[in-house]
Tab-separated table of C-alpha atoms in Angstrom:
chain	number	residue	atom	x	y	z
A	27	UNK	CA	7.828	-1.159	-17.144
A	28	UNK	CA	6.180	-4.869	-16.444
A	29	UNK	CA	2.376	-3.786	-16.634
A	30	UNK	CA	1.784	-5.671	-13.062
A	31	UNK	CA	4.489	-3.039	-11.515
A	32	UNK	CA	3.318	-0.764	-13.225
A	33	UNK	CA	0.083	-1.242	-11.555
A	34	UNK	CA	1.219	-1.302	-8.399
A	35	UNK	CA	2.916	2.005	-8.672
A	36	UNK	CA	-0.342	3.214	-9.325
A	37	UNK	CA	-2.355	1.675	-6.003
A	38	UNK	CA	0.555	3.405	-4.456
A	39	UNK	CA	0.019	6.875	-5.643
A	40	UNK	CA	-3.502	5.905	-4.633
A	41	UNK	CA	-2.622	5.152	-1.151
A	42	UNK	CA	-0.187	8.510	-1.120
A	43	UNK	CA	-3.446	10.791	-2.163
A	44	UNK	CA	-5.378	8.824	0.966
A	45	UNK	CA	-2.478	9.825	3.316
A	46	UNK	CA	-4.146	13.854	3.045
A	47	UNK	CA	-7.532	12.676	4.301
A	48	UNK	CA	-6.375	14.136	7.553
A	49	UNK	CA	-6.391	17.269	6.095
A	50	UNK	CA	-9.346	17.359	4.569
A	51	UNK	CA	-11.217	15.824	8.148
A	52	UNK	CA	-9.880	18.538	10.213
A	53	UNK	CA	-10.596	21.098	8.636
A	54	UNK	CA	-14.487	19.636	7.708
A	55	UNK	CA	-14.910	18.345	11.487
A	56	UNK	CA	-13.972	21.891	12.703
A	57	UNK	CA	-17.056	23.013	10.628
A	58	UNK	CA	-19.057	21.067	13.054
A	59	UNK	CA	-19.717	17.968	10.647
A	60	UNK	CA	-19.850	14.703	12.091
A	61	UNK	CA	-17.730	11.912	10.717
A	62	UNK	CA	-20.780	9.802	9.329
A	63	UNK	CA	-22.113	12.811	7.164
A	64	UNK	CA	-18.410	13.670	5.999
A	65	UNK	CA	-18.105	10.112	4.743
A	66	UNK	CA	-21.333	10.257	2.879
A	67	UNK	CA	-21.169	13.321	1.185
A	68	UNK	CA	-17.396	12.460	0.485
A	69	UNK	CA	-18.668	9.864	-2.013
A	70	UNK	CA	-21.673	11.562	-3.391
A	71	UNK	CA	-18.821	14.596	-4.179
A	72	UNK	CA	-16.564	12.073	-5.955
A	73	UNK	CA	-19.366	11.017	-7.790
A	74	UNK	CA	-20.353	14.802	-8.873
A	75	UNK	CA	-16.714	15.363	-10.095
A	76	UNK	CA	-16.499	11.856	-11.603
A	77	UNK	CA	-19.564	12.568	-13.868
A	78	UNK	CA	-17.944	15.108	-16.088
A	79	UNK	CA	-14.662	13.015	-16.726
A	80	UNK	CA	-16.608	9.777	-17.760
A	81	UNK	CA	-19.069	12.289	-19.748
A	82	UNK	CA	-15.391	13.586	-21.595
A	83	UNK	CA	-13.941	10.212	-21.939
A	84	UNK	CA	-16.691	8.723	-23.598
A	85	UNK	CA	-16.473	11.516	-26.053
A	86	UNK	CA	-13.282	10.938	-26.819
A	87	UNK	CA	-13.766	7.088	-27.788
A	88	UNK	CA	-13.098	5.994	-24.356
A	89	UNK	CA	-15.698	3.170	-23.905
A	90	UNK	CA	-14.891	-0.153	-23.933
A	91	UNK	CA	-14.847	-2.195	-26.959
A	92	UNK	CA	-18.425	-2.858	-28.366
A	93	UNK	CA	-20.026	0.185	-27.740
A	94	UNK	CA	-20.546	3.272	-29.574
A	95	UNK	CA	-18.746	6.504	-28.097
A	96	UNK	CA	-20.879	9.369	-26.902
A	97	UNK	CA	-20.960	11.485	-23.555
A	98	UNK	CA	-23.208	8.398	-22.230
A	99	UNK	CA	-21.262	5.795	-22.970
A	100	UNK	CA	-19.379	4.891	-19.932
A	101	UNK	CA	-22.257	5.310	-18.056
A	102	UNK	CA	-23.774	2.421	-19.499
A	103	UNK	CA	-23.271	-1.041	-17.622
A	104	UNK	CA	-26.105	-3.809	-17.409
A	105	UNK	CA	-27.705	-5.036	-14.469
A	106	UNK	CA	-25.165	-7.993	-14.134
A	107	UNK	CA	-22.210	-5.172	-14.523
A	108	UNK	CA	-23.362	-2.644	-11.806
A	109	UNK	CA	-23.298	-5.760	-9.126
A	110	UNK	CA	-19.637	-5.949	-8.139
A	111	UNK	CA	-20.151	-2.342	-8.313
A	112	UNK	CA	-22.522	-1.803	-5.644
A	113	UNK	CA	-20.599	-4.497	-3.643
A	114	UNK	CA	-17.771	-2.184	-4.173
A	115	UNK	CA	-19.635	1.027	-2.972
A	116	UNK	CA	-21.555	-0.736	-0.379
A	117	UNK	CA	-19.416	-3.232	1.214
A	118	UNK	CA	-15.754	-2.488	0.288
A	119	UNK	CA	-16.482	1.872	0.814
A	120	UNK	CA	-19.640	2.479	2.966
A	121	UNK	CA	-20.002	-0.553	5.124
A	122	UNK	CA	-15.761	-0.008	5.660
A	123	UNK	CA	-16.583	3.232	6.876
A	124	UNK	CA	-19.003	2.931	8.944
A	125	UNK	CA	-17.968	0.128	11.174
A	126	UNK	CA	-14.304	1.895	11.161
A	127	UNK	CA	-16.528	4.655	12.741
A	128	UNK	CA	-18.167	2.116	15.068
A	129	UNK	CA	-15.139	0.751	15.922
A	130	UNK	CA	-13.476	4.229	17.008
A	131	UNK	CA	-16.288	5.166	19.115
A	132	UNK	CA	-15.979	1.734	21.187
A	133	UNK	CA	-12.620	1.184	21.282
A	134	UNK	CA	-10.645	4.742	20.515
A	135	UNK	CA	-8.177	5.812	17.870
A	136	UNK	CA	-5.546	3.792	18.314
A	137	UNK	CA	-6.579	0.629	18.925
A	138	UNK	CA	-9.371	1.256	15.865
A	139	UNK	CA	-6.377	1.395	13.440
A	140	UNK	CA	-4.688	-1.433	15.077
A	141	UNK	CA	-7.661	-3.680	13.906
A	142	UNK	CA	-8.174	-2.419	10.674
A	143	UNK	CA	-4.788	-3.195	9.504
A	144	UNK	CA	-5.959	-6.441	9.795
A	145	UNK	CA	-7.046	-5.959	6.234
A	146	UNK	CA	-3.464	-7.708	4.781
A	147	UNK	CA	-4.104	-10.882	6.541
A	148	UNK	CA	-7.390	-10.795	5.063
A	149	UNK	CA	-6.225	-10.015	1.685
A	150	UNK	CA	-3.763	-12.946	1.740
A	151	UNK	CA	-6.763	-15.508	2.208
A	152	UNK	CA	-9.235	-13.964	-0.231
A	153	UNK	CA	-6.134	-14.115	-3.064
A	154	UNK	CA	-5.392	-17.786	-2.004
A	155	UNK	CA	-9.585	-19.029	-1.691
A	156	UNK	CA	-10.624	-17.117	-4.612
A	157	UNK	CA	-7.692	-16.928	-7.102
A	158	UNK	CA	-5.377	-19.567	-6.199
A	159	UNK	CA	-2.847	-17.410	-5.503
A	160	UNK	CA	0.215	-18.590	-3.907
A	161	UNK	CA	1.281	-17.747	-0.018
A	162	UNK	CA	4.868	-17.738	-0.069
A	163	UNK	CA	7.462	-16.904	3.131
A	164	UNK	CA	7.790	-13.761	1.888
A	165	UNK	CA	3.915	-12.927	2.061
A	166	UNK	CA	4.033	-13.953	5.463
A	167	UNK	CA	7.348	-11.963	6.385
A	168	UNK	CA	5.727	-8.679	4.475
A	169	UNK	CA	2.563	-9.403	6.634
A	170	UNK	CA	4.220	-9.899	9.739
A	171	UNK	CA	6.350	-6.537	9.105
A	172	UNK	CA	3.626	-4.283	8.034
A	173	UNK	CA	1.337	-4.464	10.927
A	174	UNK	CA	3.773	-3.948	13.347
A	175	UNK	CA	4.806	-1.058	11.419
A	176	UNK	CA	1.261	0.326	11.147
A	177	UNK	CA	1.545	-0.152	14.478
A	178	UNK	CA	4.145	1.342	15.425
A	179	UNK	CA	4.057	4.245	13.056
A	180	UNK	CA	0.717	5.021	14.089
A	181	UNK	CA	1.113	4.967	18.030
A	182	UNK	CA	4.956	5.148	18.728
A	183	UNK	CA	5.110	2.335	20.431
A	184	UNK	CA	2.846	3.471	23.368
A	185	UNK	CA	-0.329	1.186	23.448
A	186	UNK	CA	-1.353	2.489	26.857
A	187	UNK	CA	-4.092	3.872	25.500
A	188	UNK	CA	-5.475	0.435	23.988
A	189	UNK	CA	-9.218	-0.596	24.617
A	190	UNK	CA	-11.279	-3.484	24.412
A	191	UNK	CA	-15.226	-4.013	23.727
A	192	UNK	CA	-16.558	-7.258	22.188
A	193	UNK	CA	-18.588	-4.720	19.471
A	194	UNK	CA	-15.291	-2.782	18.755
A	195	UNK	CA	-13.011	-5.823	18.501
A	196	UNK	CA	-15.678	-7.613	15.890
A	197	UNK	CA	-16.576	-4.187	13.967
A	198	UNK	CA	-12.538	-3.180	13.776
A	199	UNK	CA	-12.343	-6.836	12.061
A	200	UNK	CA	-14.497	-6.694	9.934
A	201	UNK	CA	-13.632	-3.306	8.416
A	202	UNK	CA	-10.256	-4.816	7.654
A	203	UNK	CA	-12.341	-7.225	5.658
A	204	UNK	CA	-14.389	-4.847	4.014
A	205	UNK	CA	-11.007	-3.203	3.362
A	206	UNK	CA	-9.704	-6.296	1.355
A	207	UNK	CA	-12.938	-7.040	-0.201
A	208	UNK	CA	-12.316	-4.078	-1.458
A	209	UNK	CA	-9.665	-4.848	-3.717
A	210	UNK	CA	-11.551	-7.823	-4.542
A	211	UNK	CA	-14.771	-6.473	-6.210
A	212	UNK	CA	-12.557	-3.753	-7.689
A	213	UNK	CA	-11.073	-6.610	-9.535
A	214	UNK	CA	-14.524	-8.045	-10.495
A	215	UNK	CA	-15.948	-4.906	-12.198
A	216	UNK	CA	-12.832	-3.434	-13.933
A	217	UNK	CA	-12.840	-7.330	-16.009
A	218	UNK	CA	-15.882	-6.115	-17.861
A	219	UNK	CA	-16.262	-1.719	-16.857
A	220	UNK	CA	-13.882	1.113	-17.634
A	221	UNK	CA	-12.007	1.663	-14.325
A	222	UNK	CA	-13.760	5.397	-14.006
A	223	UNK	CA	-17.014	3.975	-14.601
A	224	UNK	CA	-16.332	1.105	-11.789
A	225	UNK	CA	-14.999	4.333	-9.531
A	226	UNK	CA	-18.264	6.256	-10.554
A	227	UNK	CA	-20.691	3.969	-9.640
A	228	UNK	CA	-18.985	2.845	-6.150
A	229	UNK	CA	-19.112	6.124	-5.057
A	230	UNK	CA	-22.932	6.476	-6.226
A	231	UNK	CA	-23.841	3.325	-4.445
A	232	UNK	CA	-21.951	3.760	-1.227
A	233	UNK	CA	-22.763	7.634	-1.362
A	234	UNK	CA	-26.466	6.736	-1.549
A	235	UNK	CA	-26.052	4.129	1.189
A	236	UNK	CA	-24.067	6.072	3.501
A	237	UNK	CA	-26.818	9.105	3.406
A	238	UNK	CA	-29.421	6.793	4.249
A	239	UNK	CA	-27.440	5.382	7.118
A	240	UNK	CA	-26.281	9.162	8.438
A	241	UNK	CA	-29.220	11.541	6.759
A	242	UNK	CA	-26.569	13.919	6.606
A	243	UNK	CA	-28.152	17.033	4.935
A	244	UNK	CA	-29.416	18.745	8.247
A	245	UNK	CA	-25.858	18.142	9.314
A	246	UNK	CA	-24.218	19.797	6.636
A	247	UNK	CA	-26.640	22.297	5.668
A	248	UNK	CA	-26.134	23.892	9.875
A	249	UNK	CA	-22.578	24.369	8.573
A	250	UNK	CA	-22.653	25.317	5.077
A	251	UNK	CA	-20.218	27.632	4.007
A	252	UNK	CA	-18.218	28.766	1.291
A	253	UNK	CA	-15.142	27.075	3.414
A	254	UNK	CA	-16.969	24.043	3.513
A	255	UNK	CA	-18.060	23.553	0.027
A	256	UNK	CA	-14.228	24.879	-0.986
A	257	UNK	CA	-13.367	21.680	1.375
A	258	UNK	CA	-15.749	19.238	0.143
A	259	UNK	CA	-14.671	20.012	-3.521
A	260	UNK	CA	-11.148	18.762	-2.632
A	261	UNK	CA	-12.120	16.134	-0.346
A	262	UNK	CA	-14.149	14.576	-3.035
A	263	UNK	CA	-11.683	15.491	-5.971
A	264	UNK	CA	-7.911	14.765	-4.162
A	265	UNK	CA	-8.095	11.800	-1.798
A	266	UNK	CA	-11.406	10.428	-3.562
A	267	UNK	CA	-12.028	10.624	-7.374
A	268	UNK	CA	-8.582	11.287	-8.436
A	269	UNK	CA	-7.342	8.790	-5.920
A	270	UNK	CA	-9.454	6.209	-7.033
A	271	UNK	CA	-8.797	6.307	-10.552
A	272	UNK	CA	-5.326	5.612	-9.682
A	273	UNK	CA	-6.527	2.555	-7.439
A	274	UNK	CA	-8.789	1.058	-10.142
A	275	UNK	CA	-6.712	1.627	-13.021
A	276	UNK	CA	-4.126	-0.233	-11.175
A	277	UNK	CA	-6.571	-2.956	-10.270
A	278	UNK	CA	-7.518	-3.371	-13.460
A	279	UNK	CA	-3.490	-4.444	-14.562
A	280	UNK	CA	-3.972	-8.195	-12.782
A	281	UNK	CA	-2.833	-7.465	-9.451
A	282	UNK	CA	-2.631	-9.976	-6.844
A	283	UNK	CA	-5.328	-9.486	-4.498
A	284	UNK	CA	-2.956	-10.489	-1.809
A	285	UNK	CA	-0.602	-7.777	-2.084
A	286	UNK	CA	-3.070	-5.118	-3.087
A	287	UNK	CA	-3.626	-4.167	0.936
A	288	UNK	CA	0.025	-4.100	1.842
A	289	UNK	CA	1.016	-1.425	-1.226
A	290	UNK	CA	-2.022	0.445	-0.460
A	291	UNK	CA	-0.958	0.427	3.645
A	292	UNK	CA	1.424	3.431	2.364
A	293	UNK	CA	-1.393	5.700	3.072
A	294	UNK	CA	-0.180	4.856	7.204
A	295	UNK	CA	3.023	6.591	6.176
A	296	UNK	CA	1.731	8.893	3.657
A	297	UNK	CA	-1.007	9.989	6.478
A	298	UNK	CA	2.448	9.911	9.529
A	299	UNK	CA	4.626	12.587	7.383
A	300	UNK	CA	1.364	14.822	6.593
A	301	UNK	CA	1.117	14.899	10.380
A	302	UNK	CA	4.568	15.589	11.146
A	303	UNK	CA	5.122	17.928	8.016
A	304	UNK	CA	1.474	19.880	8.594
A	305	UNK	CA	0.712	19.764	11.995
A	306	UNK	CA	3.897	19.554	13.610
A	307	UNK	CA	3.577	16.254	15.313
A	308	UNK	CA	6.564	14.710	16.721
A	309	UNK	CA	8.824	12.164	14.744
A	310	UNK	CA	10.163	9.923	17.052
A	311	UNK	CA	12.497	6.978	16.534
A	312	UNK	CA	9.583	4.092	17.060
A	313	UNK	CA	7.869	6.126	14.900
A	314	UNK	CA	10.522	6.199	12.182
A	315	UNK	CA	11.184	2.814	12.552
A	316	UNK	CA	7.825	1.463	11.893
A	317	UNK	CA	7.499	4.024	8.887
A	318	UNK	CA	10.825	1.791	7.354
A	319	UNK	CA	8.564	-1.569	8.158
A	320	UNK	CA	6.200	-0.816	5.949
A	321	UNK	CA	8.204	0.384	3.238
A	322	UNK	CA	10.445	-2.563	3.497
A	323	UNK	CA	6.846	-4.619	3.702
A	324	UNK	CA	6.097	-3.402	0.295
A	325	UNK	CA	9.224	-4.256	-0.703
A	326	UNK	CA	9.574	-7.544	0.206
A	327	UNK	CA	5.915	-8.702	-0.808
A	328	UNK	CA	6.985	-7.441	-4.349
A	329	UNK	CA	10.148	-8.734	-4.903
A	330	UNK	CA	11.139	-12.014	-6.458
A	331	UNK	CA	13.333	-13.487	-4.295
A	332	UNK	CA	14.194	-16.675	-6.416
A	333	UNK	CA	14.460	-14.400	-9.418
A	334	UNK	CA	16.648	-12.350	-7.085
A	335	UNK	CA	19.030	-14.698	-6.004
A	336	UNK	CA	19.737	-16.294	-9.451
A	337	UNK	CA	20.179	-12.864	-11.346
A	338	UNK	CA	23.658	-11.477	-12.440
A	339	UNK	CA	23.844	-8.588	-9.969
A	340	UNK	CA	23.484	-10.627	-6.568
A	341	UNK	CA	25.728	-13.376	-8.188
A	342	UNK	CA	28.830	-10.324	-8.781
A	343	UNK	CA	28.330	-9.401	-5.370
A	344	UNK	CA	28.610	-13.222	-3.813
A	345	UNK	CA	31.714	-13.724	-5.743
A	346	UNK	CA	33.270	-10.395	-4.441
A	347	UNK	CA	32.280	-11.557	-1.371
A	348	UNK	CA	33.390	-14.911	-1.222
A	349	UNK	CA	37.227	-15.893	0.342
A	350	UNK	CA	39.234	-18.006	-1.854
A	351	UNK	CA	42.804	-18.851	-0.436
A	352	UNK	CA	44.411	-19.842	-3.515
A	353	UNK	CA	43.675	-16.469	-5.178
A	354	UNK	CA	44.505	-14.990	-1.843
A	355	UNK	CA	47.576	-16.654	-1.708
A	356	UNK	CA	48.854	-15.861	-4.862
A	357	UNK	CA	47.874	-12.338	-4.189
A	358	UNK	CA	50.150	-12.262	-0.957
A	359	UNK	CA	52.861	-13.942	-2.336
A	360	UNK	CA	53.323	-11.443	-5.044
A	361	UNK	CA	53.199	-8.817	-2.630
A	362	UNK	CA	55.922	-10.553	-0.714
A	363	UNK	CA	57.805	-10.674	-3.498
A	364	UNK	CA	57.768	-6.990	-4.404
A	365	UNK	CA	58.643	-6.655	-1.118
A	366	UNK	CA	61.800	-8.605	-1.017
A	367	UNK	CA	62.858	-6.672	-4.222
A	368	UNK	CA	62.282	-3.511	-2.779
A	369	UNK	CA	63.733	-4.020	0.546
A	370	UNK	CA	66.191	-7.094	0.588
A	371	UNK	CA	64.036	-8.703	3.310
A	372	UNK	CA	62.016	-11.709	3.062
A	373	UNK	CA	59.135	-12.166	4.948
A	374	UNK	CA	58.037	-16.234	5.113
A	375	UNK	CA	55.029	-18.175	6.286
A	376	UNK	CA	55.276	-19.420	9.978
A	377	UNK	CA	53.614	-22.556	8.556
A	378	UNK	CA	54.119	-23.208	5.074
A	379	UNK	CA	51.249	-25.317	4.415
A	380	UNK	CA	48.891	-21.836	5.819
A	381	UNK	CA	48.615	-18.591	3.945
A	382	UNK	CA	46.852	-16.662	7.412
A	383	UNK	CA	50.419	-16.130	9.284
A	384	UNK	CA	53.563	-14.150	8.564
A	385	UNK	CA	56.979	-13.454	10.523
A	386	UNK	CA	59.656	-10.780	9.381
């Protein structure tokens, strides 16, 4: 497999681990944790469970070239390193968060996700300003179809319960940016870190930013529980950590920061069946459909169309598609024949000069 695609399979195993964040929320928020602290000590927990694997991989001679292996040695990143890093953490995880949370307390839900799946759009400009990549038709097709399956997949096509606020509207917008900015200082720090060191230290800058924003421990610590640390262990190890290092590996295999948002906008779908497969929600058509927009979104954004067109498979199926009379013709003709012999009657053209009409 092409190392790019293989990339992108990974983002989307990423995006399929996000999809059970529902599960994980539900069962944390029924605790009597609020959504800030959740997000906060989601990070700082992927950070706990991160430690250990970096610890194991640099063991095993998993640092990157030029330095000695040792249980400290992905740990290790300079000053100029550990900036796109705390970018990461504090822009593209914490400050996403947060104004996602902003956003849903202004505006709702629904229209909440609406605007951050602005975060494609976003990701289209970023690839084109900062690395001349190129916006092609079938960008702005993929663009155009995964939003309004987001859309639609989210809130089935009723947006009655859509509303407005200047605050919400500019905080929903900007998490979509923060979403694609994302992808971008992922991209930054996995040139020079190991992936799982880049994941590690996100998650200990936004973790550490996130708890000074929230102050979550009185939070948590009214609710502590066997039940909740049992939940917090997955929620940092399933949708977080494990999910990341999926995400930044992929990242780290030249992806185009345009499409990074669309392929990772499978967590909408991912997140649509847990809901319908866990918690019974209902599966309607609209619903269905815009589930098959964004698949066919991530299709089309990563599919060579040219490439397409001129290969040997499309080209069998044109020519078994394509009429040609002569061939035709002949065909009929030695039918007609065959019948004659078979039969004694001959059937002739009504016009001789057309091969479309026949009388007995």
């Amino acid at each position: 497999m092409k190392k790019s695609n293989l990339g992108y399979v990974l983002v989307l195993i990423a995006a399929l681990m996000w999809g059970t964040i529902g599960i994980f929320v539900n069962g944390i928020s029924a605790l009597g944790v609020s959504s800030q602290s959740m997000a906060a000590f989601r990070l700082l927990s992927g950070a706990v469970l991160m430690a250990p694997v970096l610890a194991f991989m640099g063991c095993q001679g998993g640092a990157r070239e030029g330095k000695a292996s040792g249980a400290m040695a992905l740990f290790k990143a300079s000053p100029k390193e550990l900036v796109p890093c705390a970018l990461l953490g504090i822009i593209g995880l914490a400050t996403a968060n947060t104004l996602y949370y902003e956003c849903m307390g202004e505006v709702g839900m629904s229209t909440a996700s609406v605007l951050l799946y602005t975060s494609p759009v976003f990701g289209v400009v970023l690839g084109r300003v900062l690395y001349r990549e190129d916006v092609t038709p079938n960008k702005l097709v993929a663009i155009v179809f995964n939003i309004v399956g987001c859309v639609l997949a989210v809130t089935s096509g009723d947006l009655s319960g859509f509303h407005f606020s200047a605050w919400g509207v500019v905080s929903g917008v900007i998490a979509g940016l923060c979403g694609a900015l994302l992808a971008v200082f992922s991209r930054m720090a996995t040139k020079t870190l190991h992936p799982l060191a880049v994941t590690f230290w996100g998650f200990v800058f936004g973790g550490c930013f996130m708890a000074v924003l929230s102050a979550p421990w009185s939070d948590v610590a009214a609710a502590m529980s066997p039940q909740l640390i049992l939940l917090f262990a997955g929620f940092g190890f399933i949708p977080t950590a494990l999910a990341y290092i999926f995400y930044m590996q992929g990242l780290s295999m030249d992806l185009e920061t345009s499409k990074v948002p669309v392929v990772a906008s499978f967590e909408t779908v991912a997140t649509v069946l847990v809901g319908i497969g866990i918690y019974a929600e209902p599966a309607g058509a609209i619903k269905v459909l815009g589930i098959v927009l964004v698949l066919a979104s991530i299709l089309i954004m990563n599919t060579n169309f040219s490439k397409l067109r001129n290969s040997a498979f499309v080209g069998h199926i044109v020519e078994s598609m394509t009429f040609k009379p002569n061939a035709w013709w002949t065909e009929k003709s030695q039918d007609m024949d065959l019948f004659r012999e078979r039969t004694g009657i001959a059937l002739e053209p009504t016009v001789q000069e057309s091969p479309w009409y026949f009388v007995r």
